[in-house]
Tab-separated table of C-alpha atoms in Angstrom:
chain	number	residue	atom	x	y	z
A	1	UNK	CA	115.660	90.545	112.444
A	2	UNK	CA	114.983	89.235	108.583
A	3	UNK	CA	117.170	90.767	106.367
A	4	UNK	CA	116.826	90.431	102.892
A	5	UNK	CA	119.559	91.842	99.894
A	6	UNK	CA	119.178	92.194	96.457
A	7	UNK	CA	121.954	92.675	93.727
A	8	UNK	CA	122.533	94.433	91.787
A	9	UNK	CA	121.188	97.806	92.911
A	10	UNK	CA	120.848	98.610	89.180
A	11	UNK	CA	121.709	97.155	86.026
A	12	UNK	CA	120.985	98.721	82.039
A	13	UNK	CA	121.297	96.549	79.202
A	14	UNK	CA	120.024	96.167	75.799
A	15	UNK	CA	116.427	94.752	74.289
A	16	UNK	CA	117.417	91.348	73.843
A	17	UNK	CA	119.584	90.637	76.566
A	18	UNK	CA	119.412	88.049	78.954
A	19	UNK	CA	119.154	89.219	83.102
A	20	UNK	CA	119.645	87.544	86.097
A	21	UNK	CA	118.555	89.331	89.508
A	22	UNK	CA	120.072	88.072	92.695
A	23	UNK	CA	118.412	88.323	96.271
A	24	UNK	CA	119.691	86.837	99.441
A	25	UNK	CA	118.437	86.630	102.785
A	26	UNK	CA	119.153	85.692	105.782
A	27	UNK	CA	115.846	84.812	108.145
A	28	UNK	CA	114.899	83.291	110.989
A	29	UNK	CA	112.261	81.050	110.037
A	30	UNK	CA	112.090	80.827	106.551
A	31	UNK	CA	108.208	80.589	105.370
A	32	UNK	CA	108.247	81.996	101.415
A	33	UNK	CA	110.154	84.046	99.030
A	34	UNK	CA	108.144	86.418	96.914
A	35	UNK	CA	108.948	88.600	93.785
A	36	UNK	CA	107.253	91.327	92.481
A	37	UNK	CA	107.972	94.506	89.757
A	38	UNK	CA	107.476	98.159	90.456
A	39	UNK	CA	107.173	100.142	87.521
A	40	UNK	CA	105.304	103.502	88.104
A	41	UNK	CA	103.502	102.758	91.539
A	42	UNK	CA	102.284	99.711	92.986
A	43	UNK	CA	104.057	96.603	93.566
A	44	UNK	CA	102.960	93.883	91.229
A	45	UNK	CA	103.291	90.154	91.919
A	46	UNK	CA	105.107	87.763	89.843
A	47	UNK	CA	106.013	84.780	91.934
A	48	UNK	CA	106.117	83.272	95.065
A	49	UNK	CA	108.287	80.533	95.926
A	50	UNK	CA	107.936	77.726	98.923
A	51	UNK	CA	110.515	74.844	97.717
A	52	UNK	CA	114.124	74.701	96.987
A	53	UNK	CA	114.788	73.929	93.648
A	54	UNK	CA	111.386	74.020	91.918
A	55	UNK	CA	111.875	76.786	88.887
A	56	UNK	CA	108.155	78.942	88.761
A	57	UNK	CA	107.924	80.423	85.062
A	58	UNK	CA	105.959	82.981	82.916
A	59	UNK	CA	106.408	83.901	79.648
A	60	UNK	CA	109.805	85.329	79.682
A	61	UNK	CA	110.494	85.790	83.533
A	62	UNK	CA	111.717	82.507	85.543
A	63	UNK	CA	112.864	82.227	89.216
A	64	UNK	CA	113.639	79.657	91.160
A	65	UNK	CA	114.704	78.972	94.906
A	66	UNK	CA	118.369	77.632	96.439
A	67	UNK	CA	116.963	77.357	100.403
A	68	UNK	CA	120.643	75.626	101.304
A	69	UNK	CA	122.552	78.687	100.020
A	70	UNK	CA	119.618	81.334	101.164
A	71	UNK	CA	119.234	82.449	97.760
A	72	UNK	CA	116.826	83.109	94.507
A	73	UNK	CA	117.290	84.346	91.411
A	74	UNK	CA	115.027	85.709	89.051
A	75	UNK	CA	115.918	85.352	85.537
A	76	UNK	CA	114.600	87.732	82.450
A	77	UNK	CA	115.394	86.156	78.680
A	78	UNK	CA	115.361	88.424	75.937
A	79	UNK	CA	114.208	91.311	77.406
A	80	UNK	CA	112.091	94.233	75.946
A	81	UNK	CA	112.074	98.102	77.443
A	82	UNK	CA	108.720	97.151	79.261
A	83	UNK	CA	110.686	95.014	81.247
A	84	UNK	CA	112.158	98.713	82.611
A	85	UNK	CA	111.136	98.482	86.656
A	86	UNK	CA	112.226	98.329	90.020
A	87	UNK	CA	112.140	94.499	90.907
A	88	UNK	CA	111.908	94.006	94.727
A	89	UNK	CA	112.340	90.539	96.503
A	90	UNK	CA	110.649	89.543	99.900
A	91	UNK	CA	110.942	87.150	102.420
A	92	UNK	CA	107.216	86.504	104.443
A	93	UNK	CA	107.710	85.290	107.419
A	94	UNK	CA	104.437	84.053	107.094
A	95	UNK	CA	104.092	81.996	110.617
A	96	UNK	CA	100.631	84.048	112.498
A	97	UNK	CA	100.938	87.362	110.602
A	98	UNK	CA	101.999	88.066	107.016
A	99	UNK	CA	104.787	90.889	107.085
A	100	UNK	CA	106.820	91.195	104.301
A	101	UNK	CA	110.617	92.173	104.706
A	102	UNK	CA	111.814	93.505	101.319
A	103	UNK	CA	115.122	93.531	99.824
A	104	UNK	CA	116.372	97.225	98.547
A	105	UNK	CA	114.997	96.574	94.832
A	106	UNK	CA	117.236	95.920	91.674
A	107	UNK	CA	116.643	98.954	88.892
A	108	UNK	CA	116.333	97.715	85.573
A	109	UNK	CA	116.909	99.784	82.689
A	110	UNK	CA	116.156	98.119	79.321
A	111	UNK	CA	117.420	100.260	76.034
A	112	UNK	CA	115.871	99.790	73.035
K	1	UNK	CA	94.810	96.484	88.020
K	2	UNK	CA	95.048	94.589	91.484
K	3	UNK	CA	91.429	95.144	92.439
K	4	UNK	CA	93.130	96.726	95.628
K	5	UNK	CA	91.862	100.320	95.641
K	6	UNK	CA	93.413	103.222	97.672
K	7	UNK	CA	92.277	107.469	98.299
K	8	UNK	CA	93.849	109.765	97.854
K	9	UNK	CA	96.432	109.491	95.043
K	10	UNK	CA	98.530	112.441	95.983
K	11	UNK	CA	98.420	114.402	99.190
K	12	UNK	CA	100.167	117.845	99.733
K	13	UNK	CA	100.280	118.900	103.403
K	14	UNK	CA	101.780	120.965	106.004
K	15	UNK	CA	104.022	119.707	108.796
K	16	UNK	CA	102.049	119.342	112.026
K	17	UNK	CA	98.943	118.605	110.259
K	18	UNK	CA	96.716	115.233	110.327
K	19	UNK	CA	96.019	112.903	107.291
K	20	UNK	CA	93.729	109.894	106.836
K	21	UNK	CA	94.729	107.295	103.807
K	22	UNK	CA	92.073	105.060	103.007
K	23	UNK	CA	92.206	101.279	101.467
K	24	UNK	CA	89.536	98.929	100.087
K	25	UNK	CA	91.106	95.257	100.117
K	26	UNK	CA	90.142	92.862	96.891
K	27	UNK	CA	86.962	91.611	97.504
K	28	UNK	CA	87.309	88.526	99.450
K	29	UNK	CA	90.483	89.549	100.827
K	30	UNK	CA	90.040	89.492	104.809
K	31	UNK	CA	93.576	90.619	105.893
K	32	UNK	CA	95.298	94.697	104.929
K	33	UNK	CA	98.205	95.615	105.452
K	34	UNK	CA	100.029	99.040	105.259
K	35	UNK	CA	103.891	99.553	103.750
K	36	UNK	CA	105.357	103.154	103.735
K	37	UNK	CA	108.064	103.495	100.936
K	38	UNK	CA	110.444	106.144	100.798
K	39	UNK	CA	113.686	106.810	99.023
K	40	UNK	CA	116.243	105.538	101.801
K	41	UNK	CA	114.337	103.024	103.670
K	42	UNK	CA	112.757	101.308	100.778
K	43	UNK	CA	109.590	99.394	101.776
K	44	UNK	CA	108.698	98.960	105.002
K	45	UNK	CA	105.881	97.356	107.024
K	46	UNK	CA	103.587	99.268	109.264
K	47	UNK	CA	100.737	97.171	110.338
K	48	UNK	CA	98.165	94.369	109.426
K	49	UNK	CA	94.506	94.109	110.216
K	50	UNK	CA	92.621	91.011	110.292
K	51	UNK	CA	88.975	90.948	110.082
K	52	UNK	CA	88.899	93.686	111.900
K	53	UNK	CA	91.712	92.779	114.457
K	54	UNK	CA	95.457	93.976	114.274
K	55	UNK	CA	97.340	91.135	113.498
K	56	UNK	CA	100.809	92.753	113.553
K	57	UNK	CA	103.011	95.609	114.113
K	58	UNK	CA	106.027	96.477	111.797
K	59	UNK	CA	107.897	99.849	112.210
K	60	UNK	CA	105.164	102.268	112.691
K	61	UNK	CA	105.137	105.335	114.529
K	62	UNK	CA	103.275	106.364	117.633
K	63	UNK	CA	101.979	109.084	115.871
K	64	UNK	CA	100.761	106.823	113.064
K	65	UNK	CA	97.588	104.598	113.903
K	66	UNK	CA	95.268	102.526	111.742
K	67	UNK	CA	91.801	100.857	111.896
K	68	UNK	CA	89.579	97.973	109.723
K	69	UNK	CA	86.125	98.571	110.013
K	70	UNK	CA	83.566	96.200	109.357
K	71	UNK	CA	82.776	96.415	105.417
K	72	UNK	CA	86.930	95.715	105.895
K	73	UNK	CA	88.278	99.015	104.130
K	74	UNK	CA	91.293	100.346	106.132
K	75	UNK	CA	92.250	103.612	107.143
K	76	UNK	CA	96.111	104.914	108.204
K	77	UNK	CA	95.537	107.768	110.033
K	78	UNK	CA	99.072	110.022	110.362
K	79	UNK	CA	99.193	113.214	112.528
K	80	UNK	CA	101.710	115.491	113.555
K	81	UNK	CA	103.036	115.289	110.098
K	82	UNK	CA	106.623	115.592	109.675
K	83	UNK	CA	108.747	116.682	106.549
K	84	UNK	CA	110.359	113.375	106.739
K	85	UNK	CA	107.168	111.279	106.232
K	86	UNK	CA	106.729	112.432	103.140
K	87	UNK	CA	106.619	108.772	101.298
K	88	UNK	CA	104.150	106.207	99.374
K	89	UNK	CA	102.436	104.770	101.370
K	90	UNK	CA	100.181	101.418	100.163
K	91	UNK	CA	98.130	99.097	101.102
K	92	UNK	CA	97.975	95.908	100.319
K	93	UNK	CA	95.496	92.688	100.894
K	94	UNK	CA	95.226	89.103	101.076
K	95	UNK	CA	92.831	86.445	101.624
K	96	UNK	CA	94.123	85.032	104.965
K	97	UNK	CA	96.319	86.279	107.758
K	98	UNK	CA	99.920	85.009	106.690
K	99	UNK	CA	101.119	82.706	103.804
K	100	UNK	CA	99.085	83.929	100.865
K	101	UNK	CA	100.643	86.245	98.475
K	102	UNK	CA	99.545	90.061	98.921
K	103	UNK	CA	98.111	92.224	96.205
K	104	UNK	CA	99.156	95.912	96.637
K	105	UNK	CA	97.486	98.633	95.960
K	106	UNK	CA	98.020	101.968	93.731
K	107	UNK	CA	99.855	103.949	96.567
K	108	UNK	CA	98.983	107.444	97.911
K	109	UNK	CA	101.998	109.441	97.185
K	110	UNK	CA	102.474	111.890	100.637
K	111	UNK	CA	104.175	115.345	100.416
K	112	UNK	CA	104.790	117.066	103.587
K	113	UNK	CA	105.791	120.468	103.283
């Protein structure tokens, strides 16, 4: 079964600070990696990535794809208190049906 | 805003009873799926539709069951309620039946008392 791990479970820093969220995941046939943010309900989607070693960006959020050491990160530069979510990481298997598996979810807390 | 839409936003209930959670995929979108997310299992999938068709099945209960009609809105119908499915549950959409991203929707927050 596709597992999927996220750490760390939660991190706080400061407005301004510079984050790096980790996800790993161990699948059997790996299809795409996907990240979205959870802030008061529903799941948003930030990026989805296909190929090892190309870096997707927006704005302040970057993440980018190691598909030899079954890992992504998602990086946030100086970062503001709406950056304050749950940030979940999932693997779709995507082959003849689209189930996601998601990791556990990194809380970030950003203090002003 | 997602364009994903989903009734009823909260839902108090008693254990034993039946529920139905409704969805309305973005417009366009031809595939639904249903997550249920609760504090120690984190998200989980439950099923996918596809035009109509269930695609397929994640961890869902026997005594959970769902349905796409026609105009494509989804239902998750849950009976027998428990104390312990007392969860979000969302839905979520995408244009075809497996790579594309999916767009979730606002959730219907479950409380079985």
């Amino acid at each position: 079964e596709d597992k999927v791990v996220q750490s760390p479970l939660s991190l706080v820093v400061h407005e301004g600070d510079t984050v790096t969220l980790n996800c790993s995941y161990e699948v059997t046939n790996f299809r795409s990696l996907l990240w979205y943010k959870q802030e008061k309900k529903a799941p948003t989607f930030l990026f989805m990535l296909t190929s090892s070693g190309i870096e997707k960006k927006s704005g302040r959020l970057s993440s980018i794809l190691d598909k030899k050491e079954l890992f992504s990160i998602l990086n946030i530069t100086a970062t503001q208190t709406g950056d304050s979510a749950i940030y979940l990481c999932a693997h779709n298997r995507g082959t003849s049906y689209g189930k996601l598996t998601f990791g556990q979810g990194t809380i970030l807390t950003v203090h002003p | 805003d997602s364009g994903v839409t989903q009734t009823p936003k909260h839902l108090i209930t008693a254990t034993g009873q039946r529920v139905t959670l409704r969805c309305s995929p973005r417009s366009g979108d031809l595939s639904v799926y249903w997550y249920q997310q609760s504090l120690d299992q984190g998200l989980q999938f439950l099923i996918q539709y596809y035009n109509g068709e269930e695609r397929a099945k994640g961890n869902i209960l026997e005594r959970f069951s769902a349905q796409q009609f026609p105009d494509l809105h989804s239902e998750l119908n849950l009976s027998s309620l428990e104390l312990g499915d007392s969860a979000l549950y969302f839905c979520a959409s995408s244009v075809g039946g497996s790579r594309e991203t999916q767009y979730f929707g606002p959730g219907t927050r479950l409380l079985v008392l």
